[in-house]
Short mmCIF file of C-alpha atoms in Angstrom, two decimals:
data_model
loop_
_atom_site.label_atom_id
_atom_site.label_comp_id
_atom_site.label_asym_id
_atom_site.label_seq_id
_atom_site.Cartn_x
_atom_site.Cartn_y
_atom_site.Cartn_z
CA MET A 82 -10.78 -22.99 28.53
CA LYS A 83 -8.32 -25.85 28.11
CA SER A 84 -5.90 -27.47 25.71
CA ALA A 85 -6.09 -31.10 24.58
CA LYS A 86 -3.89 -33.19 22.29
CA ARG A 87 -5.15 -35.18 19.33
CA ASN A 88 -3.29 -36.61 16.30
CA GLN A 89 -0.17 -34.48 16.71
CA THR A 90 -2.32 -31.36 17.02
CA SER A 91 -3.11 -29.42 20.16
CA ILE A 92 -6.55 -27.90 20.50
CA LEU A 93 -7.33 -24.56 22.09
CA THR A 94 -10.90 -24.78 23.37
CA VAL A 95 -12.91 -21.66 24.17
CA ARG A 96 -16.50 -20.70 24.89
CA ALA A 97 -17.70 -18.60 21.96
CA LEU A 98 -20.63 -16.92 20.28
CA ARG A 99 -21.29 -17.54 16.59
CA THR A 100 -23.16 -15.41 14.08
CA GLN A 101 -23.11 -14.97 10.30
CA GLN A 102 -22.59 -12.08 7.91
CA ALA A 103 -22.25 -11.67 4.14
CA ASP A 104 -23.27 -14.89 2.38
CA GLY A 105 -23.19 -17.22 5.36
CA VAL A 106 -19.67 -16.40 6.62
CA ASP A 107 -19.29 -17.59 10.21
CA ILE A 108 -18.02 -15.04 12.73
CA TYR A 109 -16.98 -15.95 16.26
CA SER A 110 -16.53 -13.84 19.36
CA PHE A 111 -14.54 -15.17 22.31
CA PHE A 112 -11.82 -14.47 24.87
CA VAL A 113 -8.37 -16.03 25.09
CA PRO A 114 -5.34 -15.42 27.32
CA GLY A 115 -3.18 -12.83 25.57
CA ALA A 116 -0.19 -15.17 25.53
CA ASP A 117 -2.18 -17.69 23.43
CA LEU A 118 -2.83 -15.33 20.53
CA LEU A 119 0.46 -16.02 18.78
CA ARG A 120 0.04 -19.74 19.45
CA ILE A 121 -3.04 -19.87 17.25
CA ALA A 122 -2.47 -16.97 14.83
CA GLU A 123 0.36 -15.76 12.64
CA ILE A 124 1.26 -12.29 11.40
CA SER A 125 1.28 -12.24 7.61
CA ARG A 126 3.80 -9.49 6.85
CA ILE A 127 3.91 -7.80 3.47
CA HIS A 128 6.78 -8.88 1.21
CA ARG A 129 7.58 -9.97 -2.33
CA ASP A 130 8.45 -13.57 -3.16
CA SER A 131 11.13 -14.66 -5.62
CA ASP A 132 8.69 -14.19 -8.52
CA GLY A 133 7.87 -10.63 -7.46
CA SER A 134 4.34 -11.51 -6.34
CA LEU A 135 2.99 -9.61 -3.35
CA GLN A 136 2.58 -11.73 -0.22
CA GLY A 137 0.98 -10.86 3.10
CA PHE A 138 -0.37 -7.47 4.11
CA GLN A 139 0.81 -6.46 7.58
CA ARG A 140 3.33 -3.65 8.06
CA LYS A 141 6.58 -4.23 9.92
CA GLN A 142 6.63 -4.43 13.68
CA ILE A 143 6.71 -1.02 15.34
CA ARG A 144 8.97 -1.75 18.27
CA ASN A 145 8.33 1.48 20.19
CA HIS A 146 4.58 0.96 19.90
CA VAL A 147 4.84 -2.60 21.19
CA ARG A 148 7.03 -1.50 24.10
CA SER A 149 4.58 1.22 25.14
CA ILE A 150 1.71 -1.31 25.18
CA VAL A 151 3.78 -3.74 27.27
CA GLU A 152 4.53 -0.97 29.75
CA PHE A 153 0.84 -0.17 29.98
CA LEU A 154 -0.16 -3.82 30.51
CA ASP A 155 2.51 -4.32 33.16
CA GLN A 156 1.16 -1.47 35.29
CA GLY A 157 -1.09 -3.92 37.09
CA SER A 158 -4.87 -3.80 37.01
CA VAL A 159 -5.66 -2.26 33.61
CA LEU A 160 -8.64 -2.12 31.28
CA PHE A 161 -7.73 -3.28 27.77
CA PRO A 162 -10.95 -4.20 25.91
CA ASN A 163 -9.66 -3.65 22.36
CA ALA A 164 -10.65 -6.67 20.28
CA ILE A 165 -8.16 -8.50 18.09
CA ILE A 166 -9.55 -9.37 14.65
CA LEU A 167 -8.56 -12.72 13.20
CA ALA A 168 -9.22 -14.60 10.00
CA ILE A 169 -9.62 -18.23 10.99
CA SER A 170 -9.47 -21.51 9.11
CA PRO A 171 -12.66 -23.57 8.61
CA ARG A 172 -10.76 -26.35 10.38
CA ALA A 173 -11.72 -24.62 13.62
CA ILE A 174 -14.81 -26.52 14.80
CA PHE A 175 -17.79 -24.91 16.53
CA THR A 176 -20.22 -27.04 18.55
CA GLN A 177 -23.44 -25.29 19.50
CA SER A 178 -24.60 -25.64 23.08
CA ARG A 179 -27.75 -27.60 23.75
CA GLY A 180 -30.67 -26.37 25.76
CA SER A 181 -33.42 -23.82 25.47
CA LYS A 182 -32.72 -20.20 24.59
CA PRO A 183 -33.16 -17.57 27.31
CA GLU A 184 -36.39 -15.63 27.28
CA GLY A 185 -36.17 -12.53 25.11
CA ASP A 186 -33.18 -13.76 23.11
CA VAL A 187 -32.96 -11.68 19.90
CA GLY A 188 -31.43 -14.62 18.05
CA ALA A 189 -28.42 -12.74 16.70
CA SER A 190 -25.95 -15.43 17.80
CA GLN A 191 -25.60 -18.94 19.16
CA SER A 192 -23.44 -19.93 22.09
CA GLY A 193 -21.18 -22.94 22.02
CA THR A 194 -17.63 -24.27 22.06
CA LEU A 195 -14.97 -23.39 19.51
CA ARG A 196 -12.00 -25.71 19.06
CA ILE A 197 -9.01 -24.16 17.30
CA PRO A 198 -6.26 -26.54 16.09
CA ILE A 199 -2.62 -25.78 16.94
CA PRO A 200 -0.53 -28.01 14.62
CA GLU A 201 2.67 -29.40 16.10
CA ASP A 202 4.67 -28.35 13.00
CA GLY A 203 4.32 -24.66 13.93
CA SER A 204 1.83 -23.73 11.21
CA LYS A 205 -1.18 -21.67 12.24
CA GLU A 206 -4.89 -21.93 11.57
CA ALA A 207 -5.57 -18.21 12.06
CA TRP A 208 -4.13 -14.92 10.82
CA ILE A 209 -4.08 -11.56 12.57
CA VAL A 210 -5.99 -8.99 10.51
CA ASP A 211 -6.00 -6.19 13.06
CA GLY A 212 -4.02 -5.92 16.28
CA GLN A 213 -0.54 -7.25 15.48
CA GLN A 214 1.22 -4.72 17.73
CA ARG A 215 -1.18 -5.53 20.60
CA SER A 216 -0.72 -9.26 20.04
CA LEU A 217 3.07 -8.92 20.18
CA ALA A 218 2.80 -6.86 23.36
CA LEU A 219 0.43 -9.34 25.02
CA ALA A 220 2.94 -12.12 24.32
CA GLU A 221 5.60 -10.13 26.23
CA ALA A 222 3.42 -8.90 29.11
CA ARG A 223 4.04 -10.28 32.60
CA ASP A 224 0.42 -11.42 33.04
CA ARG A 225 0.20 -14.19 30.44
CA SER A 226 -3.37 -15.02 31.45
CA PHE A 227 -4.71 -11.52 30.66
CA PRO A 228 -8.06 -12.17 28.85
CA VAL A 229 -8.30 -10.58 25.41
CA PRO A 230 -11.46 -10.20 23.29
CA VAL A 231 -11.24 -11.71 19.82
CA VAL A 232 -13.52 -11.47 16.80
CA ALA A 233 -12.73 -14.06 14.13
CA PHE A 234 -14.26 -14.53 10.68
CA VAL A 235 -13.84 -17.78 8.75
CA SER A 236 -11.72 -17.32 5.62
CA GLU A 237 -8.49 -18.67 4.18
CA ASP A 238 -8.62 -16.25 1.23
CA LEU A 239 -5.71 -13.78 1.37
CA ALA A 240 -7.67 -11.26 -0.74
CA VAL A 241 -10.40 -11.19 1.92
CA HIS A 242 -7.80 -10.73 4.66
CA ARG A 243 -6.32 -7.77 2.77
CA GLU A 244 -9.75 -6.29 2.15
CA GLN A 245 -10.62 -6.37 5.84
CA PHE A 246 -7.17 -5.09 6.80
CA ILE A 247 -7.59 -2.02 4.58
CA LEU A 248 -11.16 -1.34 5.69
CA VAL A 249 -10.32 -1.65 9.39
CA ASN A 250 -7.28 0.61 9.10
CA LYS A 251 -8.36 3.21 6.57
CA ALA A 252 -9.59 5.58 9.29
CA ARG A 253 -6.36 5.17 11.26
CA PRO A 254 -2.88 6.49 10.50
CA LEU A 255 -1.98 3.53 8.30
CA PRO A 256 0.96 4.42 6.04
CA PRO A 257 -0.38 5.55 2.63
CA ARG A 258 2.43 3.64 0.89
CA LEU A 259 1.24 0.38 2.44
CA ILE A 260 -2.36 1.02 1.36
CA ASN A 261 -1.22 2.02 -2.14
CA GLU A 262 0.70 -1.21 -2.60
CA LEU A 263 -2.12 -3.39 -1.29
CA LEU A 264 -4.98 -1.77 -3.24
CA PRO A 265 -4.21 -3.44 -6.60
CA GLU A 266 -4.35 -6.83 -4.87
CA VAL A 267 -7.85 -6.30 -3.44
CA ASP A 268 -10.70 -7.18 -5.81
CA VAL A 269 -13.65 -5.75 -3.88
CA THR A 270 -15.83 -2.66 -3.91
CA LEU A 271 -13.92 -0.02 -1.96
CA PRO A 272 -15.10 3.09 -0.12
CA ARG A 273 -15.35 6.23 -2.24
CA ASP A 274 -12.12 7.72 -0.87
CA LEU A 275 -10.07 4.60 -1.64
CA ALA A 276 -11.46 3.56 -5.03
CA PRO A 277 -9.71 6.35 -7.07
CA ARG A 278 -6.36 5.20 -5.68
CA ARG A 279 -6.60 1.65 -7.02
CA ILE A 280 -5.80 2.29 -10.69
CA PRO A 281 -2.84 4.65 -10.03
CA SER A 282 -1.46 2.14 -7.55
CA ALA A 283 -1.84 -0.72 -10.02
CA ILE A 284 -0.14 1.33 -12.74
CA VAL A 285 2.79 2.17 -10.48
CA ASN A 286 3.11 -1.51 -9.59
CA LEU A 287 3.47 -2.26 -13.32
CA LEU A 288 5.94 0.58 -13.82
CA ALA A 289 8.02 -0.90 -11.02
CA THR A 290 8.10 -4.40 -12.52
CA ALA A 291 7.43 -4.37 -16.28
CA PRO A 292 10.51 -5.38 -18.35
CA ASP A 293 10.18 -2.36 -20.69
CA SER A 294 9.54 0.19 -17.95
CA PRO A 295 12.26 2.79 -17.33
CA PHE A 296 11.35 2.63 -13.64
CA ARG A 297 11.93 -1.11 -13.32
CA GLY A 298 13.99 -1.76 -10.20
CA LEU A 299 14.04 1.94 -9.25
CA VAL A 300 10.82 2.21 -7.24
CA SER A 301 11.04 2.15 -3.44
CA ARG A 302 8.13 0.16 -2.00
CA VAL A 303 7.09 -1.04 1.44
CA SER A 304 7.31 -4.70 0.46
CA ASP A 305 10.96 -4.86 -0.55
CA ASP A 306 14.36 -3.49 0.36
CA ASN A 307 15.98 -2.71 -2.97
CA PRO A 308 19.26 -0.77 -2.69
CA ARG A 309 18.81 0.45 -6.28
CA ALA A 310 15.40 1.98 -5.56
CA VAL A 311 15.57 5.77 -5.74
CA VAL A 312 11.99 6.87 -6.54
CA VAL A 313 9.40 6.78 -3.76
CA ASP A 314 6.26 4.99 -4.96
CA THR A 315 3.98 7.72 -3.56
CA ALA A 316 5.57 10.27 -5.92
CA LEU A 317 4.67 8.14 -8.93
CA VAL A 318 1.16 7.43 -7.61
CA LYS A 319 0.57 11.16 -7.18
CA MET A 320 1.92 11.93 -10.66
CA VAL A 321 -0.43 9.35 -12.22
CA ARG A 322 -3.42 10.55 -10.17
CA ASN A 323 -2.77 14.16 -11.16
CA SER A 324 -2.74 13.25 -14.84
CA ILE A 325 -5.85 11.09 -14.65
CA GLY A 326 -7.75 13.65 -12.59
CA SER A 327 -6.97 16.76 -14.66
CA PRO A 328 -9.22 17.51 -17.68
CA LEU A 329 -6.02 18.38 -19.59
CA GLY A 330 -4.05 15.41 -18.25
CA ALA A 331 -2.40 13.10 -20.75
CA LEU A 332 -3.96 10.07 -19.01
CA ALA A 333 -7.44 11.59 -18.60
CA PRO A 334 -8.79 10.32 -21.97
CA TYR A 335 -8.19 6.76 -20.80
CA LYS A 336 -9.95 6.92 -17.43
CA ALA A 337 -13.21 5.10 -16.78
CA SER A 338 -16.50 6.63 -17.81
CA SER A 339 -20.15 5.60 -17.68
CA SER A 340 -19.74 3.77 -21.00
CA GLN A 341 -16.28 2.21 -20.72
CA GLU A 342 -13.72 0.87 -18.29
CA ALA A 343 -10.36 2.53 -17.70
CA ASP A 344 -7.81 1.73 -20.44
CA THR A 345 -4.84 1.03 -18.20
CA ALA A 346 -2.86 -0.51 -21.06
CA ALA A 347 -2.97 2.81 -22.94
CA MET A 348 -1.94 4.64 -19.77
CA ILE A 349 1.07 2.35 -19.34
CA ARG A 350 2.11 2.83 -22.99
CA LEU A 351 1.99 6.61 -22.66
CA LEU A 352 3.86 6.67 -19.35
CA THR A 353 6.50 4.26 -20.63
CA ALA A 354 7.02 6.36 -23.77
CA PHE A 355 7.44 9.68 -21.95
CA TRP A 356 9.56 8.47 -19.05
CA SER A 357 11.74 6.30 -21.30
CA ALA A 358 12.39 9.46 -23.30
CA ALA A 359 13.29 11.26 -20.05
CA ALA A 360 15.76 8.49 -19.21
CA ASP A 361 17.26 8.77 -22.72
CA VAL A 362 17.58 12.57 -22.68
CA PHE A 363 18.80 12.90 -19.08
CA PRO A 364 21.08 9.84 -18.63
CA ASN A 365 23.30 11.57 -16.06
CA ALA A 366 20.28 12.31 -13.86
CA TRP A 367 18.40 9.05 -14.32
CA GLY A 368 18.54 6.35 -11.65
CA LYS A 369 20.46 8.43 -9.12
CA PRO A 370 19.35 9.08 -5.51
CA PRO A 371 17.23 12.26 -5.14
CA THR A 372 20.07 13.85 -3.19
CA LYS A 373 22.12 13.70 -6.41
CA SER A 374 19.34 14.17 -8.96
CA ARG A 375 16.18 16.21 -8.58
CA LEU A 376 14.74 14.34 -11.57
CA MET A 377 14.37 11.33 -9.25
CA HIS A 378 13.12 13.52 -6.38
CA SER A 379 9.40 13.55 -5.56
CA ALA A 380 9.23 17.22 -6.61
CA GLY A 381 10.91 16.44 -9.92
CA ILE A 382 8.62 13.47 -10.63
CA GLU A 383 5.48 15.53 -10.00
CA ALA A 384 6.70 18.56 -11.97
CA MET A 385 7.75 16.37 -14.90
CA GLY A 386 4.30 14.78 -14.73
CA TYR A 387 2.74 18.17 -15.50
CA LEU A 388 5.19 18.59 -18.37
CA MET A 389 4.20 15.13 -19.61
CA ASP A 390 0.59 16.32 -19.85
CA ARG A 391 1.67 19.21 -22.11
CA VAL A 392 4.08 17.23 -24.24
CA MET A 393 2.03 14.09 -24.81
CA ALA A 394 -1.10 16.08 -25.67
CA ARG A 395 0.80 17.17 -28.81
CA SER A 396 1.91 13.67 -29.74
CA PRO A 397 0.62 12.57 -33.19
CA ALA A 398 -2.13 9.98 -32.89
CA ASN A 399 -0.33 7.36 -34.99
CA GLY A 400 3.22 8.60 -34.44
CA ASP A 401 6.12 7.43 -32.35
CA ALA A 402 5.24 8.78 -28.90
CA ARG A 403 8.65 8.08 -27.43
CA ARG A 404 10.49 9.85 -30.25
CA HIS A 405 8.10 12.80 -29.97
CA ALA A 406 8.87 13.08 -26.25
CA GLN A 407 12.61 12.72 -26.88
CA GLU A 408 12.67 15.53 -29.43
CA THR A 409 10.72 17.82 -27.10
CA LEU A 410 12.85 17.08 -24.04
CA GLN A 411 16.09 17.45 -26.02
CA ARG A 412 15.15 21.03 -26.85
CA ILE A 413 14.81 21.98 -23.18
CA ALA A 414 17.59 19.74 -21.84
CA PRO A 415 20.35 22.41 -22.01
CA TYR A 416 18.35 24.59 -19.62
CA CYS A 417 17.44 21.89 -17.07
CA CYS A 418 19.36 21.70 -13.80
CA TRP A 419 18.66 18.25 -12.38
CA THR A 420 22.12 17.50 -10.93
CA ASN A 421 23.89 20.89 -10.83
CA GLY A 422 23.47 24.56 -11.70
CA ARG A 423 20.75 27.10 -11.13
CA TRP A 424 17.32 27.12 -12.76
CA PRO A 425 17.19 30.23 -14.98
CA ASP A 426 13.79 31.81 -14.28
CA ILE A 427 13.06 30.80 -10.69
CA ASP A 428 16.61 31.60 -9.49
CA ARG A 429 16.96 28.41 -7.42
CA GLU A 430 19.90 26.06 -7.05
CA TRP A 431 19.15 22.57 -8.35
CA ASN A 432 19.24 21.01 -4.87
CA ASP A 433 17.16 23.76 -3.26
CA ILE A 434 13.99 22.29 -4.78
CA GLN A 435 11.99 20.56 -2.03
CA ASN A 436 8.91 18.34 -1.96
CA ASN A 437 6.35 21.01 -1.07
CA SER A 438 3.54 22.59 -3.08
CA ARG A 439 5.37 25.92 -3.58
CA ASP A 440 8.57 24.40 -4.98
CA ILE A 441 6.67 21.90 -7.13
CA ARG A 442 4.64 24.75 -8.63
CA LEU A 443 7.80 26.82 -9.26
CA LEU A 444 9.52 23.89 -10.99
CA SER A 445 6.38 23.01 -12.98
CA ASP A 446 6.07 26.59 -14.20
CA GLN A 447 9.77 26.65 -15.10
CA LEU A 448 9.46 23.49 -17.21
CA ALA A 449 6.29 24.80 -18.88
CA ARG A 450 8.02 28.08 -19.79
CA LEU A 451 11.00 26.23 -21.24
CA ASP A 452 8.72 23.98 -23.27
CA HIS A 453 6.70 26.97 -24.52
CA ALA A 454 9.76 28.99 -25.47
CA GLN A 455 11.38 26.13 -27.38
CA LEU A 456 8.10 25.31 -29.11
CA LEU A 457 7.81 28.94 -30.33
CA SER A 458 11.42 28.95 -31.53
CA LYS A 459 10.76 25.73 -33.47
CA VAL A 460 7.74 27.28 -35.17
CA ALA A 461 9.67 30.48 -35.96
#
């Protein structure tokens, strides 16, 4: 293992094994000193650029986690065989070794030399897909020559990096909010437990950014630090999933079936109509932190989602959905306690409502009773 210099680019040279998966994608397995990982690979952290497009995929550094790994590595003689997974540029060159194969070789891989460029301008030819906390710790450890196993697949496609990041981490305690925000950006077949989350996540992404969305600029997401954001994205994702998944949900008629794809445009129109009406009818509660408005609280979002299912099911097919929602919400508005007061039937102060199943059910039932009572009085 050595470094050479050529045309303003250093080369990290390692002995490696090469195999292929998928449609001829090269995969390499090798060892490098832990301190060299961040020389050849960068951490592509999740963020939004100036146009609002999602960039990267890695969560923020977890300092306590890194420190605990450093402390472990600095104990002395330790076993640390956890492989780092990299995506690597095709500009890394593999030269297969000459000579006969050993007797009994199963032929699953070829041995050789892998040369990884290290540009002088600080750019990297590899990206860490799994193991960023370990890589950061190895860079700080006292033993900078500590050998680390690496598995690297050749790809410069960010979508592939995200796909592998999600698949590697889905069985680990990866923050659900991070997965939810990445899912709409991954155009691959997902495991059964992740696939149903893609459409709700994509819809919430549109609600957070669309010019006509009442939630524009109000959704708190992993990728940005918006001081105006007051609604946690997971609350909206859950509200949308509940409506799609329920047979009586307002969004259920637009979900995918064996004969048609999901009509996400219709879902967005319905959500925009109802929640725009909510913003119109409850202006003093809209856009405030959940500590000052339970309408913006996760419990309020979910409970109002159940009310949305009731209200929008009665919306005329060719009518003004937003006006229909406004008229319905205006009838119950005098009895709603989003920012002060006490809910009439459940006997709870407005700020006693918490994000747990019991309180969400109580608030949902309260809103349903109010809607039912006002509907009967209208008919009478």
